[in-house]
mmCIF file of C-alpha atoms in Angstrom:
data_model
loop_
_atom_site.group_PDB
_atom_site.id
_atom_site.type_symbol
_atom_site.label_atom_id
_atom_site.label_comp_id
_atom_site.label_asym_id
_atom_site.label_seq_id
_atom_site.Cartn_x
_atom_site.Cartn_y
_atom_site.Cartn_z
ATOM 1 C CA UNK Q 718 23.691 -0.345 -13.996
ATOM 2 C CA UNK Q 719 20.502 -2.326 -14.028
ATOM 3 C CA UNK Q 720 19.510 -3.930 -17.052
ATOM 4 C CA UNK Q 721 19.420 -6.586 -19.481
ATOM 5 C CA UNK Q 722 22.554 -8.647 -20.913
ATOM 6 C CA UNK Q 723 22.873 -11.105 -23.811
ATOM 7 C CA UNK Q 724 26.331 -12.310 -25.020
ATOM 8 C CA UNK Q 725 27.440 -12.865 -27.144
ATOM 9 C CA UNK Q 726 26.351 -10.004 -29.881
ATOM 10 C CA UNK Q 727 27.384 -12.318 -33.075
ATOM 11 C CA UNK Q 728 27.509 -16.208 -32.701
ATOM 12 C CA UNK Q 729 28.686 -18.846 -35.667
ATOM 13 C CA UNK Q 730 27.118 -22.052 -35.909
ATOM 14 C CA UNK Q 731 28.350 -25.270 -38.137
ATOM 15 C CA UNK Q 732 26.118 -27.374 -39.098
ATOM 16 C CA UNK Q 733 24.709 -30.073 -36.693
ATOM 17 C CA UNK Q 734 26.509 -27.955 -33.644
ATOM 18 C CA UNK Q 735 24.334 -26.930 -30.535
ATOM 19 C CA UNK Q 736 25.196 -23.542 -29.067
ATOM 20 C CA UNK Q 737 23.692 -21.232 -26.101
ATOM 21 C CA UNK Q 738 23.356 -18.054 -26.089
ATOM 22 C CA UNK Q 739 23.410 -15.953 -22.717
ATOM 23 C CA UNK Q 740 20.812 -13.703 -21.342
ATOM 24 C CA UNK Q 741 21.165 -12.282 -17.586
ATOM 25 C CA UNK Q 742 18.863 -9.785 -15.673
ATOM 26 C CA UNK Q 743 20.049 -7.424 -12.673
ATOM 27 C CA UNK Q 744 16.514 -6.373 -12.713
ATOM 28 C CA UNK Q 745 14.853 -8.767 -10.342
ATOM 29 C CA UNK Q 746 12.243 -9.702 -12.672
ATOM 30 C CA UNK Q 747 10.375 -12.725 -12.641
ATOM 31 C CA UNK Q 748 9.240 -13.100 -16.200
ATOM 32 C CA UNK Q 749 11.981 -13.596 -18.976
ATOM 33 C CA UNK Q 750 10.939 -14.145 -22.352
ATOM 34 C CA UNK Q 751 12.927 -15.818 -26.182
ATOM 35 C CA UNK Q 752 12.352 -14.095 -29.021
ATOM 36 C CA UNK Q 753 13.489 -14.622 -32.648
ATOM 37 C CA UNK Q 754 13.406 -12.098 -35.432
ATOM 38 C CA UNK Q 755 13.390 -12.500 -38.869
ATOM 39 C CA UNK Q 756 13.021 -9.702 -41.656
ATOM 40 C CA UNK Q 757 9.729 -9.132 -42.552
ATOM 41 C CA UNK Q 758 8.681 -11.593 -39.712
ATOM 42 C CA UNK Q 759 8.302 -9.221 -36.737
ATOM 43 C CA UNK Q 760 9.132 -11.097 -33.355
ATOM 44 C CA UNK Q 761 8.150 -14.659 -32.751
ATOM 45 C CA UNK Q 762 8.170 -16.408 -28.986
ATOM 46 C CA UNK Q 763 10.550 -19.051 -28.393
ATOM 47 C CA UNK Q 764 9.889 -19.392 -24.967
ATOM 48 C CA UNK Q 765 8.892 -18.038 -22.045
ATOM 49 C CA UNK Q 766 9.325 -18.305 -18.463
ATOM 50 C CA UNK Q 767 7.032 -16.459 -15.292
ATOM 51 C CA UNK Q 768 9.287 -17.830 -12.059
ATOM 52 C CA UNK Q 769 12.423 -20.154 -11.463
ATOM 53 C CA UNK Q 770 12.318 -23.567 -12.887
ATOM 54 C CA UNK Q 771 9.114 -23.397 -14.717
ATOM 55 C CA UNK Q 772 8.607 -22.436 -18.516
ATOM 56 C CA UNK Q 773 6.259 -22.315 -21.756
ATOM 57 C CA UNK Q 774 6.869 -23.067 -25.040
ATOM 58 C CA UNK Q 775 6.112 -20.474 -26.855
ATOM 59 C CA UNK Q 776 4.732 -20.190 -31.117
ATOM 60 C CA UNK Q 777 8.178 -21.704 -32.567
ATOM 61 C CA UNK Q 778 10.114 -23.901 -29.823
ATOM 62 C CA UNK Q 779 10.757 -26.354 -32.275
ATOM 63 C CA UNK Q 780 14.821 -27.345 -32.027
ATOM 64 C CA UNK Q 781 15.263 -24.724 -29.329
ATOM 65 C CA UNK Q 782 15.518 -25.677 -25.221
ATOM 66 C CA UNK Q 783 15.739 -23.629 -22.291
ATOM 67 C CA UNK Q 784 16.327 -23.782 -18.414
ATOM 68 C CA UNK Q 785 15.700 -21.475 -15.320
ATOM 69 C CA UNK Q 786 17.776 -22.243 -12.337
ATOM 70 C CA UNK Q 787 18.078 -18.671 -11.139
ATOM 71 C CA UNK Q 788 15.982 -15.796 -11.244
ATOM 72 C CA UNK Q 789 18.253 -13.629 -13.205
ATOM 73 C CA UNK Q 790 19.442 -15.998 -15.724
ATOM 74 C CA UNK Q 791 17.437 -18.050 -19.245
ATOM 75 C CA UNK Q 792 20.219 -19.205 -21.412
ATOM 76 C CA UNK Q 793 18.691 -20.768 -24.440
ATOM 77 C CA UNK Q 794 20.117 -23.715 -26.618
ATOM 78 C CA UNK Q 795 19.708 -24.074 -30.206
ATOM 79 C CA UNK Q 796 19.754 -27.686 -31.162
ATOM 80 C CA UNK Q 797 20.873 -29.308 -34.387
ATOM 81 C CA UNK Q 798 17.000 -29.630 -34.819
ATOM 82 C CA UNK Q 799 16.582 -26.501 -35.386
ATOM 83 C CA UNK Q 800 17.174 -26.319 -39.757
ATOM 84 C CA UNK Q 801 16.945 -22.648 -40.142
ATOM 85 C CA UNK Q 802 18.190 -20.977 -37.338
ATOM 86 C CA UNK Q 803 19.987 -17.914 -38.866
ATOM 87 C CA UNK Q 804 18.178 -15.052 -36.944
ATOM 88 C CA UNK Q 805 18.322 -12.335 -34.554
ATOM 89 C CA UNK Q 806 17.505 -13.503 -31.171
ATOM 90 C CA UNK Q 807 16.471 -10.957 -28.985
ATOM 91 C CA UNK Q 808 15.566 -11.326 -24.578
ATOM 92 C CA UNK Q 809 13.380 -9.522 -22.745
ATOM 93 C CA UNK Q 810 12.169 -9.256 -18.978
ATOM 94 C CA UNK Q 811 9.271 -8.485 -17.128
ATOM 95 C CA UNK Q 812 8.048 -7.266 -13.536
ATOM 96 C CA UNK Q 813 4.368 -8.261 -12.871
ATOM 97 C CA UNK Q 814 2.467 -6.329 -15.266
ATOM 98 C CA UNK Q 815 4.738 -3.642 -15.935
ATOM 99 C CA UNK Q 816 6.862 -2.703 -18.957
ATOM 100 C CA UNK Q 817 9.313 -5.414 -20.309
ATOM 101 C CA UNK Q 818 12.677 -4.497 -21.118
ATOM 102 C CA UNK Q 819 15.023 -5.986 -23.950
ATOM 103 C CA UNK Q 820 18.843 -6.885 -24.028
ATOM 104 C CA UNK Q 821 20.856 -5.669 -27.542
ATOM 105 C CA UNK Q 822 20.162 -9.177 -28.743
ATOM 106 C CA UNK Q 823 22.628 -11.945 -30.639
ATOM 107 C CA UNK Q 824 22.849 -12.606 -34.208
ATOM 108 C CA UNK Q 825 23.308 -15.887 -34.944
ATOM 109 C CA UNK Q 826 24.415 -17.238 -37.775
ATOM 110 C CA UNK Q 827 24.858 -20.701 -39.413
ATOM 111 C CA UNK Q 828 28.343 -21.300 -41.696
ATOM 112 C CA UNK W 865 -5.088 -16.409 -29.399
ATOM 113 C CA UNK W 866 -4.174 -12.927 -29.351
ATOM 114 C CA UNK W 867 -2.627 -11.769 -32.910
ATOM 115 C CA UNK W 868 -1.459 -8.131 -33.196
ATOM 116 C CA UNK W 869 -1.572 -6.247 -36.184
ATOM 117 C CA UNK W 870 0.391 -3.347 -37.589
ATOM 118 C CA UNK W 871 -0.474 -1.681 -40.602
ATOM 119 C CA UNK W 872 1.031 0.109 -42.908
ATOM 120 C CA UNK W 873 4.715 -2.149 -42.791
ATOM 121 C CA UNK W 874 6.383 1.071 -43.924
ATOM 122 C CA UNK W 875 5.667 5.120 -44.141
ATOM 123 C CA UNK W 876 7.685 7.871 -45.185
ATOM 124 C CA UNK W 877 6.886 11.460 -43.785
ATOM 125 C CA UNK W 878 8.577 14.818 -44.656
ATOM 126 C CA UNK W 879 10.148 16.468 -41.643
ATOM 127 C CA UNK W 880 7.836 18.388 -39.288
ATOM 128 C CA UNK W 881 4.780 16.208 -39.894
ATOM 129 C CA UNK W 882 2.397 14.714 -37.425
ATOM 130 C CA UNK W 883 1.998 11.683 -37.790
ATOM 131 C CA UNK W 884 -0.290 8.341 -36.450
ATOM 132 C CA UNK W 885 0.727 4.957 -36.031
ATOM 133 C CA UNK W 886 -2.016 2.248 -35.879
ATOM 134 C CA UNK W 887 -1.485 -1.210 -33.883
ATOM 135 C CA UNK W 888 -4.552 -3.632 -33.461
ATOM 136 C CA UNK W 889 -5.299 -6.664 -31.355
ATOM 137 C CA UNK W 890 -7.948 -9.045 -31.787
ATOM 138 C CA UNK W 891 -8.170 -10.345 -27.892
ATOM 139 C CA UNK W 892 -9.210 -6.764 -25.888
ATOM 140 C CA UNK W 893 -7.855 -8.874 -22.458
ATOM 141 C CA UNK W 894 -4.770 -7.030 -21.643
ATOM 142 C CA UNK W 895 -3.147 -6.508 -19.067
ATOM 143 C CA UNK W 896 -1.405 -3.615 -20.919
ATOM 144 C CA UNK W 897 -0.246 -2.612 -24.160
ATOM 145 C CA UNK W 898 3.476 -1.452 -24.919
ATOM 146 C CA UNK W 899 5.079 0.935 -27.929
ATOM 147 C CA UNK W 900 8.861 -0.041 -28.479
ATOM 148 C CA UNK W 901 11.415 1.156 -30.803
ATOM 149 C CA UNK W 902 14.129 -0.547 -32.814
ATOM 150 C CA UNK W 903 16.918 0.811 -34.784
ATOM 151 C CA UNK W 904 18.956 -1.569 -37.374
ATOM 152 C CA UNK W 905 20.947 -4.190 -35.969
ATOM 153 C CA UNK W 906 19.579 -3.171 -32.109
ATOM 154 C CA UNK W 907 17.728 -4.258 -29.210
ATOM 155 C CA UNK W 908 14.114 -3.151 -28.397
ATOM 156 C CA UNK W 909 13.945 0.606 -26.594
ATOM 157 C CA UNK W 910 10.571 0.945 -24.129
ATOM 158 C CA UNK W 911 8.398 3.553 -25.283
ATOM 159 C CA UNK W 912 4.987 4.217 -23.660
ATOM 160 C CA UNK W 913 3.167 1.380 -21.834
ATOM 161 C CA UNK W 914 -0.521 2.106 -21.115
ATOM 162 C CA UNK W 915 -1.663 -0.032 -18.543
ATOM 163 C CA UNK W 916 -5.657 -1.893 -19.186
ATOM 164 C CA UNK W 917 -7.143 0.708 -16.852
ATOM 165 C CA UNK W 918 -5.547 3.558 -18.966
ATOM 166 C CA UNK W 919 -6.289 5.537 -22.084
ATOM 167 C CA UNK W 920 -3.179 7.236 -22.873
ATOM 168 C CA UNK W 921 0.174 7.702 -22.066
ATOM 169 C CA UNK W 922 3.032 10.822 -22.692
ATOM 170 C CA UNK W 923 6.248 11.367 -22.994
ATOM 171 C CA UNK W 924 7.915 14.500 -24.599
ATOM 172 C CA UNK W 925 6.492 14.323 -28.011
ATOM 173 C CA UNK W 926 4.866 10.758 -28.192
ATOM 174 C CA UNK W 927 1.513 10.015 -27.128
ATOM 175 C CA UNK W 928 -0.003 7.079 -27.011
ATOM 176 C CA UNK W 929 -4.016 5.970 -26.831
ATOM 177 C CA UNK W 930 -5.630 2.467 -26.066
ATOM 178 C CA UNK W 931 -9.234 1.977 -26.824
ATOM 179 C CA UNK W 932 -9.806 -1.609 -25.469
ATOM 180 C CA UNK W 933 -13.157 -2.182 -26.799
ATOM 181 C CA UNK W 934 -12.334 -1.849 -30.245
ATOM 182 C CA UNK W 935 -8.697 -3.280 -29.676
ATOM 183 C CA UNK W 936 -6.658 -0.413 -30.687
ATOM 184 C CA UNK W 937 -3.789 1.289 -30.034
ATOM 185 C CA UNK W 938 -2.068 4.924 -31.690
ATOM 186 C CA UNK W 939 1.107 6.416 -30.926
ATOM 187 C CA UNK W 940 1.093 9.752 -32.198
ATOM 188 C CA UNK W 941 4.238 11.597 -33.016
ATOM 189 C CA UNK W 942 4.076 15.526 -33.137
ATOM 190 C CA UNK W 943 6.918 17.240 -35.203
ATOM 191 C CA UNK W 944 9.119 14.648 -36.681
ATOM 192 C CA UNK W 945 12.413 14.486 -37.266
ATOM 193 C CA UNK W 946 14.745 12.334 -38.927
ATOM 194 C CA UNK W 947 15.618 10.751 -35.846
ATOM 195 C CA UNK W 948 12.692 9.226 -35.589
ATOM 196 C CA UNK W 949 13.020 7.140 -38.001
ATOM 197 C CA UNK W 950 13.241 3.382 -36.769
ATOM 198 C CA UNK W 951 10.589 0.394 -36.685
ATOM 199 C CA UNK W 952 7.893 0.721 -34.382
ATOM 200 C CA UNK W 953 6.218 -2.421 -32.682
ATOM 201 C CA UNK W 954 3.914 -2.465 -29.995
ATOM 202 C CA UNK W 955 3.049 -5.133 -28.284
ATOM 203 C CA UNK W 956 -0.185 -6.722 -26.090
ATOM 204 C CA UNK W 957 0.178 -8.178 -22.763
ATOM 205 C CA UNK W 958 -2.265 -10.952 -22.339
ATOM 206 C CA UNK W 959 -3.349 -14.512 -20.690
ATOM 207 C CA UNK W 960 -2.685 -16.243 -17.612
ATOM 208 C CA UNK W 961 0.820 -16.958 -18.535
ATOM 209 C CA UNK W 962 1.134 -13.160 -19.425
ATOM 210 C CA UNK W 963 1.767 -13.733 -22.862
ATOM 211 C CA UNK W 964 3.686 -10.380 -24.844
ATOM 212 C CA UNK W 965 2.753 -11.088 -28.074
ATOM 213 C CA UNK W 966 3.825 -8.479 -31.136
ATOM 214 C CA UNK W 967 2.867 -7.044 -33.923
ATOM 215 C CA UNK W 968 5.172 -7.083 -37.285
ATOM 216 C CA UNK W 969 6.425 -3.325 -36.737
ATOM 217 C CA UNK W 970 6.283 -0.129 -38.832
ATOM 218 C CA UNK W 971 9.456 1.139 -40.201
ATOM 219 C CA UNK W 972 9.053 4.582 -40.522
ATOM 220 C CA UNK W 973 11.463 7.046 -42.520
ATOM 221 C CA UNK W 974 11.593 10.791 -42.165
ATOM 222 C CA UNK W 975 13.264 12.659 -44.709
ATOM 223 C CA UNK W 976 14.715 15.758 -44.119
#
């Protein structure tokens, strides 16, 4: 099956601890894309990324780092910078100009 | 830079109605514009994407329109049902980095 996969689905943080969460593509797509979501917030860019080992920050990269080594991978890290990341983080891909596609996302949460 | 706009944040329909969702963009250079749909707790489902050279896309009973020049977008529902009920977002491709910026959503209910 083709598609879009981020582990894992619910992530604990403690305080001052980096994780990473996962995101791989089968799709061959060259644009992969970090999103967070907040309630009432809609979907803010974390980063962003149009071919291998190249990528944007995006409107809120502040405490968050990424890498592209392959094609079909963009893990992300959330640092201790980041104060408030409780969220939903959600990945997407892209072909060209065609229709991005999104994995089932990761809830993370700090305890 | 682009900022897309979704208005109402909520609506709640009675079953059967036909009903108009309104998404706005304030940079008309898109590459294409793109209807999703989220259910609580879920990933983002594809809808419709209307390319920049297009005025409207189908599928089953969603359509939806692009009018570039006034930087608008509809997705029109015919007949809904409680399924349908979910947030909406669409979202505007854009820039030479190929931006996909979003608007806040509509969470639409349909009550039986």
């Amino acid at each position: 099956d083709g598609g879009i996969t981020q582990s894992p689905k619910y992530l604990f943080r403690k305080e001052g601890q980096n994780v990473t969460l996962s995101c791989e593509q089968n799709l061959n797509h060259d644009a992969m894309y970090w999103y967070r979501q907040d309630p009432g917030q809609g979907l803010r860019l974390i980063y962003y990324s149009q071919i291998v080992n190249d990528f944007q920050k995006g409107d809120i990269a502040e405490g968050y780092s990424v890498s592209r080594e392959k094609k079909e991978s963009f893990p992300l890290t959330v640092t201790s910078a980041q104060k408030n990341p409780t969220a939903f983080y959600l990945c997407a891909s892209r072909w060209g100009n065609t229709e991005a596609f999104f994995g089932q996302g990761t809830r993370l949460t700090v305890v | 830079k682009q900022e897309v706009t979704q208005i109402p944040a909520a609506l709640s329909v009675p079953e059967g109605e036909n009903l108009v969702l309104n998404c706005s963009f304030t940079d008309s250079a898109i590459y294409n514009l793109q209807w999703f749909r989220q259910d609580p707790g879920k990933g983002l489902t594809s809808l419709l994407l209307i390319q920049s050279s297009q005025r409207e896309q189908t599928s089953g009973r969603l359509n939806a329109s692009l009018d570039k020049s006034s930087g608008r977008s509809t997705l029109y529902i015919a007949a809904s049902q409680p399924g349908d009920s979910a947030t909406y977002l669409c979202a505007a491709l854009t820039g030479a980095n190929s931006k996909l910026t979003f608007g806040k959503g509509i969470t639409l209910s349909v009550r039986p």
